[in-house]
Every structure is written in C-alpha cells, then in structure tokens.
Coordinates of N, CA and C in Angstrom, one line a residue:
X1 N 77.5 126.1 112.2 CA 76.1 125.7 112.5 C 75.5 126.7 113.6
X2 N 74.2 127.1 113.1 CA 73.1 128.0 114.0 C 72.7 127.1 115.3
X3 N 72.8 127.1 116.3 CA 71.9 126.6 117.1 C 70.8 127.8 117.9
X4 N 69.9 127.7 117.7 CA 68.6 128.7 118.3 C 68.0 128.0 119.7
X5 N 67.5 129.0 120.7 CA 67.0 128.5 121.7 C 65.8 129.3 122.1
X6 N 64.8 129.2 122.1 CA 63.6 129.7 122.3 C 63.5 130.1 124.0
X7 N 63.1 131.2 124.7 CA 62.7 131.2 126.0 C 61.6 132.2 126.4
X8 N 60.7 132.0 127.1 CA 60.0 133.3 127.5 C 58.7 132.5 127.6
X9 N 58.0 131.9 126.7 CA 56.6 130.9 126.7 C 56.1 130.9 128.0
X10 N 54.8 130.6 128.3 CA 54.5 130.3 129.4 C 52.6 130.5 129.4
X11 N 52.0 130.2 130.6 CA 50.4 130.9 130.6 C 50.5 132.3 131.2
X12 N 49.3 132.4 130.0 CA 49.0 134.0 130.5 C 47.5 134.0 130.1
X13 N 47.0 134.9 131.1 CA 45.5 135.2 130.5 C 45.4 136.1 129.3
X14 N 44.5 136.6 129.3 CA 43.8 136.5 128.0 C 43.9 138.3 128.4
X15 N 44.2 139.2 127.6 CA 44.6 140.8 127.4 C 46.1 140.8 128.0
X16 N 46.8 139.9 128.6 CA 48.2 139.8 128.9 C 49.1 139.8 128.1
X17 N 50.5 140.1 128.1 CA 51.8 139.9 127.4 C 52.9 139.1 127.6
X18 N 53.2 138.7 127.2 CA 54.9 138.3 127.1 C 56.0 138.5 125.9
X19 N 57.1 137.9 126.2 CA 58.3 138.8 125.7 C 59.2 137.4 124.9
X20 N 58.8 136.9 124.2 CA 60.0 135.8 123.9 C 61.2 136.0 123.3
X21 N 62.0 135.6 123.6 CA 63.7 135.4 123.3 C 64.0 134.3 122.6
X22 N 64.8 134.2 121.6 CA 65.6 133.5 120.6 C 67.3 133.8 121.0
X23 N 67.8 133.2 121.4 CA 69.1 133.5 121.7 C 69.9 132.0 120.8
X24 N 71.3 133.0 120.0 CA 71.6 132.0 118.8 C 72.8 132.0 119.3
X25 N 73.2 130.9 119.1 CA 74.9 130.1 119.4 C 75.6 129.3 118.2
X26 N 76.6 129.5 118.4 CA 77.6 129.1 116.9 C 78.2 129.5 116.1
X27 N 77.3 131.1 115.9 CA 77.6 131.5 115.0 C 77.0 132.9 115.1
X28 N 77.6 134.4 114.6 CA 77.2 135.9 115.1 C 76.0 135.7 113.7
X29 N 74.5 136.4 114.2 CA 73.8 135.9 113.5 C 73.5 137.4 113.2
X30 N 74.1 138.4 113.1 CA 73.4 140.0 112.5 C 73.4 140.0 111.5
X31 N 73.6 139.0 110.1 CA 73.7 139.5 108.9 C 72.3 138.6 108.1
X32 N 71.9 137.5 109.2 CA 70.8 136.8 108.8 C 69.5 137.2 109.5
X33 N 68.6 137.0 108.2 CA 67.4 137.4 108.5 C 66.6 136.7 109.2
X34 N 66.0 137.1 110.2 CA 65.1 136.0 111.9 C 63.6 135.9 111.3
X35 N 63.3 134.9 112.1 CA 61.6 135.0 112.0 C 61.1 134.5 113.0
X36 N 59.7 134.4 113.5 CA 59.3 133.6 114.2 C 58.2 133.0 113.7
X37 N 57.7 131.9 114.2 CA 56.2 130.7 113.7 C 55.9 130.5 114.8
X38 N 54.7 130.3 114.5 CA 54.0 129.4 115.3 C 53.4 128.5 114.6
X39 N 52.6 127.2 116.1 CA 52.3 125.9 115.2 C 51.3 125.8 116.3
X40 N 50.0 125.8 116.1 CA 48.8 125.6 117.1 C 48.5 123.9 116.8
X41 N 48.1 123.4 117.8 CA 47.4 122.1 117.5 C 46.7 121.9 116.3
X42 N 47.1 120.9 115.7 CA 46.2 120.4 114.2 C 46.4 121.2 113.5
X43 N 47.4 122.2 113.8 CA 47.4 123.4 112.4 C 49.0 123.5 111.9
X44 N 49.1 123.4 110.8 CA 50.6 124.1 109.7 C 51.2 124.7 110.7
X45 N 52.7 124.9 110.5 CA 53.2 126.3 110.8 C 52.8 127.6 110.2
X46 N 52.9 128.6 111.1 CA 52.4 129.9 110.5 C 53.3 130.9 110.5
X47 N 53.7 131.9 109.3 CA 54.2 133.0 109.8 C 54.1 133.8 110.9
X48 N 54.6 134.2 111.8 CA 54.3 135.3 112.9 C 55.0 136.9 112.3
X49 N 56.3 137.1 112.2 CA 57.1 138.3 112.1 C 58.5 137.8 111.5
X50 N 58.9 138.4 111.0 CA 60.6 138.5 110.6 C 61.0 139.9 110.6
X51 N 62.6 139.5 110.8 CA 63.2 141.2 110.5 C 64.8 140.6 109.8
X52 N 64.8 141.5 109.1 CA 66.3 141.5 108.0 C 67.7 141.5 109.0
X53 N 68.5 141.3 108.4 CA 69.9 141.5 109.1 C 70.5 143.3 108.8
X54 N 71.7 143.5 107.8 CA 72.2 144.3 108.2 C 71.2 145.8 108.1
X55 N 70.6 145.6 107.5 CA 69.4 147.0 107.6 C 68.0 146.3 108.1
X56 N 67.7 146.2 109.6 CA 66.8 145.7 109.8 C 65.4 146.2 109.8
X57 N 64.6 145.8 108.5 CA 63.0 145.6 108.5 C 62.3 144.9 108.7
X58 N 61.2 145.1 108.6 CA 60.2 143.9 109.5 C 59.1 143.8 108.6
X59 N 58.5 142.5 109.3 CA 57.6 142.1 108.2 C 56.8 141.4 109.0
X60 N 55.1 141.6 109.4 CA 54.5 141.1 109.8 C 53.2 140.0 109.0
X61 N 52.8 139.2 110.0 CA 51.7 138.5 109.6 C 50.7 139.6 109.5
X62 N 49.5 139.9 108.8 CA 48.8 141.3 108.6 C 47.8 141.0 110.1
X63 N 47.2 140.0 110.4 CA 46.1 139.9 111.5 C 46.7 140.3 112.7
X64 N 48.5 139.9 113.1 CA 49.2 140.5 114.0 C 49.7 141.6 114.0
X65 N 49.6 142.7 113.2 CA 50.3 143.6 112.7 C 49.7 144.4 114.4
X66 N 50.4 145.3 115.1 CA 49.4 146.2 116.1 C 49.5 145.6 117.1
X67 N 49.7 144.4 116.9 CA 49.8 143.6 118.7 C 51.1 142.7 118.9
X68 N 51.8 142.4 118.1 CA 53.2 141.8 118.1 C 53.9 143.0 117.6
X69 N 55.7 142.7 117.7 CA 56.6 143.7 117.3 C 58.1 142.5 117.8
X70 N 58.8 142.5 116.5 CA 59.5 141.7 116.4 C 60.9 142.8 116.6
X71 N 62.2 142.5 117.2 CA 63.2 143.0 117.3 C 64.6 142.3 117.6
X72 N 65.7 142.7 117.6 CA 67.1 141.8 117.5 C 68.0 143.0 118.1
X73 N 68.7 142.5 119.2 CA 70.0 142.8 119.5 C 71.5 142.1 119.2
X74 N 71.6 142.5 118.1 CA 73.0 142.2 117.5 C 74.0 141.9 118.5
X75 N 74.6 143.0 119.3 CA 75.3 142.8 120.5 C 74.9 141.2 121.2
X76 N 73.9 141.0 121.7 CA 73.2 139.9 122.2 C 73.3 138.8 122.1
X77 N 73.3 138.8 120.3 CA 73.0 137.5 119.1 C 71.6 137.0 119.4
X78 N 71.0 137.8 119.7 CA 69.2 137.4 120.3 C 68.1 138.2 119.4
X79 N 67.0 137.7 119.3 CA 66.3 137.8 118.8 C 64.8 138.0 119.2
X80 N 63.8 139.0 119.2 CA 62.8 138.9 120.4 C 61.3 139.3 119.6
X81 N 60.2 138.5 120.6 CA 58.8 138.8 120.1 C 58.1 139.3 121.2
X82 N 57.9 140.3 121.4 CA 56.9 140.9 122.2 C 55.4 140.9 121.4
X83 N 54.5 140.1 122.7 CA 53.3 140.2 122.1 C 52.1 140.5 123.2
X84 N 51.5 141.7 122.5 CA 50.5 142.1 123.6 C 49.1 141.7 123.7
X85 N 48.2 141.8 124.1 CA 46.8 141.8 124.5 C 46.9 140.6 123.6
X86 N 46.4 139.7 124.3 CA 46.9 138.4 123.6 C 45.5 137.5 124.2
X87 N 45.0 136.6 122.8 CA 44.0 135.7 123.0 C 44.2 134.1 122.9
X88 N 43.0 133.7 122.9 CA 43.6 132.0 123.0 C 43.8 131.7 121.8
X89 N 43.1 132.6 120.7 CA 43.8 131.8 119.4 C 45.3 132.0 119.3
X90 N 45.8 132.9 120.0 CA 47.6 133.0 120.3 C 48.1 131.7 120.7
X91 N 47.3 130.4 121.1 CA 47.8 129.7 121.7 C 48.4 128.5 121.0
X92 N 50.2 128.3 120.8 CA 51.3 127.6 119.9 C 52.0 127.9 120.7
X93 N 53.3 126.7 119.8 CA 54.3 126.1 119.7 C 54.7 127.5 119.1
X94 N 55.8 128.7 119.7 CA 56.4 129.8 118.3 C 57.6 129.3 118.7
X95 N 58.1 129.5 117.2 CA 59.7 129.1 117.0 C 60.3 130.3 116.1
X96 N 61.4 130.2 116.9 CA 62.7 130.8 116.1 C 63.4 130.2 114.8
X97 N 63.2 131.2 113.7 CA 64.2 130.6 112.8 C 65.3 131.8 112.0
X98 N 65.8 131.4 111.7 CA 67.0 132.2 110.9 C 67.1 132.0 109.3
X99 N 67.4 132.5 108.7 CA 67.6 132.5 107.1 C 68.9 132.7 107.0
X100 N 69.4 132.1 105.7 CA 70.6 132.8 105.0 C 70.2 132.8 103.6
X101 N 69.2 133.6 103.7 CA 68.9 133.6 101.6 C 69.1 135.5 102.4
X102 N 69.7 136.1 100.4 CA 69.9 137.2 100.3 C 68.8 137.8 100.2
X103 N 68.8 138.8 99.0 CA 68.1 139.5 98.5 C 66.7 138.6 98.4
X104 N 66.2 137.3 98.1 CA 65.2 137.0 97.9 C 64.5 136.8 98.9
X105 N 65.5 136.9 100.1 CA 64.1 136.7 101.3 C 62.7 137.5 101.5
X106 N 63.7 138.7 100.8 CA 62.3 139.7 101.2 C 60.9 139.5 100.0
X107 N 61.2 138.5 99.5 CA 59.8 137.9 98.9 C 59.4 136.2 99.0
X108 N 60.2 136.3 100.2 CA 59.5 134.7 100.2 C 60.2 134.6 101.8
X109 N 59.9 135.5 102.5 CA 59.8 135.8 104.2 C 58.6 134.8 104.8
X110 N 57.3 134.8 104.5 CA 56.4 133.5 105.0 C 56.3 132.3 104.5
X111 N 57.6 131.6 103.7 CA 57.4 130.7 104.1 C 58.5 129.8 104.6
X112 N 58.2 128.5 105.0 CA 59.1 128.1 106.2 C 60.5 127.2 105.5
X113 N 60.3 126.8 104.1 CA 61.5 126.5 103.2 C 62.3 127.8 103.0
X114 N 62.3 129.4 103.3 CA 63.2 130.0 103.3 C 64.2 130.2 104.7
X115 N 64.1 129.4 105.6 CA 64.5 129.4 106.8 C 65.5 127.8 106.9
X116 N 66.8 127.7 107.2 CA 67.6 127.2 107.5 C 67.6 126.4 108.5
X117 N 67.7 127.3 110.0 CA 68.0 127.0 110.8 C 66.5 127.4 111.8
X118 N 66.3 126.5 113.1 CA 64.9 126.3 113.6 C 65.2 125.8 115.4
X119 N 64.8 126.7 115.9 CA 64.4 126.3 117.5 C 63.5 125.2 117.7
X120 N 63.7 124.6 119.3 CA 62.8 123.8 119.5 C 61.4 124.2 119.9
X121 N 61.2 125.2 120.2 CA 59.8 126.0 120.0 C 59.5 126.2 122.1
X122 N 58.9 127.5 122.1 CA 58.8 127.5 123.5 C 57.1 128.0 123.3
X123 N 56.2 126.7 124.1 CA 54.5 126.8 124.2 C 54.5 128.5 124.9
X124 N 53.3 128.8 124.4 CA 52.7 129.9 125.1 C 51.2 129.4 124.7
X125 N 50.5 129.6 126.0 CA 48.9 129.0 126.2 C 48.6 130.6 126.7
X126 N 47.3 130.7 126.2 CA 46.8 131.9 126.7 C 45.2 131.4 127.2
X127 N 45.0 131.4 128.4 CA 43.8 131.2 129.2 C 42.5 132.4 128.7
X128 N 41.5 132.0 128.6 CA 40.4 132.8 128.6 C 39.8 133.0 129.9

C-alpha cells in the first residue's frame, strides 16, 4: 500500500510561489506515474500536471502550462509542484496521486479514476 503526504500549502499573495511536496511511503514509487489535483470550493477535482515513471514525461493542464512544472526525485520517493505567479483562482485543496495503469495512462492522465492512490490534500489560498 501507497501512502502519499502532501506538504508545502499555505497563503501567499497573488504574483508569489510555492513549492509542494508529495512524499510516498510503503512502497518505492519510480515506476508509477504521479499527478496532482486540485479541488477549489463547489468545484470537481481538476487535473493540474502528471509525470510518467520510468521515462519521466509530463503532462500539463493547458491554462497551467508556463506557470506550474511538475517533477519527482526517485531517490526521495517524492514528488513536487512548483507553481509560480499565482492567482486566486489558484485557490484549492491540490492533492497527490499516484497511478499504476501502464501504457494507458498516457491517455487517460486527466482523469481521477486513473489514479489509485490519493493524499489528504495540502490548502493553498492565494490572497489578492
């Protein structure tokens, strides 16, 4: 069993950044593919980014594409979202999740029945 832990969340104003961490326990997770979501008030979960295991590529939400950048240190078992110049519509619940689908993930990466395993989600509020 995956256990995921989300950290880094917090307030920030509005053109600021932060750095979130996914750090996974249980089990070495380089061969599964990560993602992250977010879930704003009254709204679905959303795709944010994913990246593949052993040949890691990425795959952005398109409106994020330029201002987020998803990455993984293997060594680690961690998982990370850097996101910059950041507005209040940035403002969610983003969560860590993990996949163990093969080959198919890379066509069904947004949505959240391809993801197994799921953090408790760490708030990031972004002040205007």
């Amino acid at each position: 069993q995956v256990q995921l832990v989300e950290s880094g969340g917090g307030l920030v104003q509005a053109g600021g950044s932060l750095r979130l961490s996914c750090a996974a326990s249980g089990r070495t997770i380089s061969s599964y593919p990560m993602a992250w979501f977010r879930q704003a008030p009254g709204k679905g979960r959303q795709f944010v980014a994913a990246v593949t295991g052993s040949v890691p590529n990425t795959y952005y939400e398109d409106s994020l594409k330029g201002r987020f950048t998803i990455s993984r240190d293997n060594a680690k078992n961690t998982v990370y979202l850097q996101m910059n110049s950041l507005n209040s519509e940035d403002t969610a619940v983003y969560y860590c999740a993990a996949s163990t689908w093969g080959e198919a993930f890379n066509s069904a990466y947004q949505r959240t029945g391809a993801y197994r395993h799921w953090g408790q989600g760490t708030q990031v509020t972004v002040s205007s």
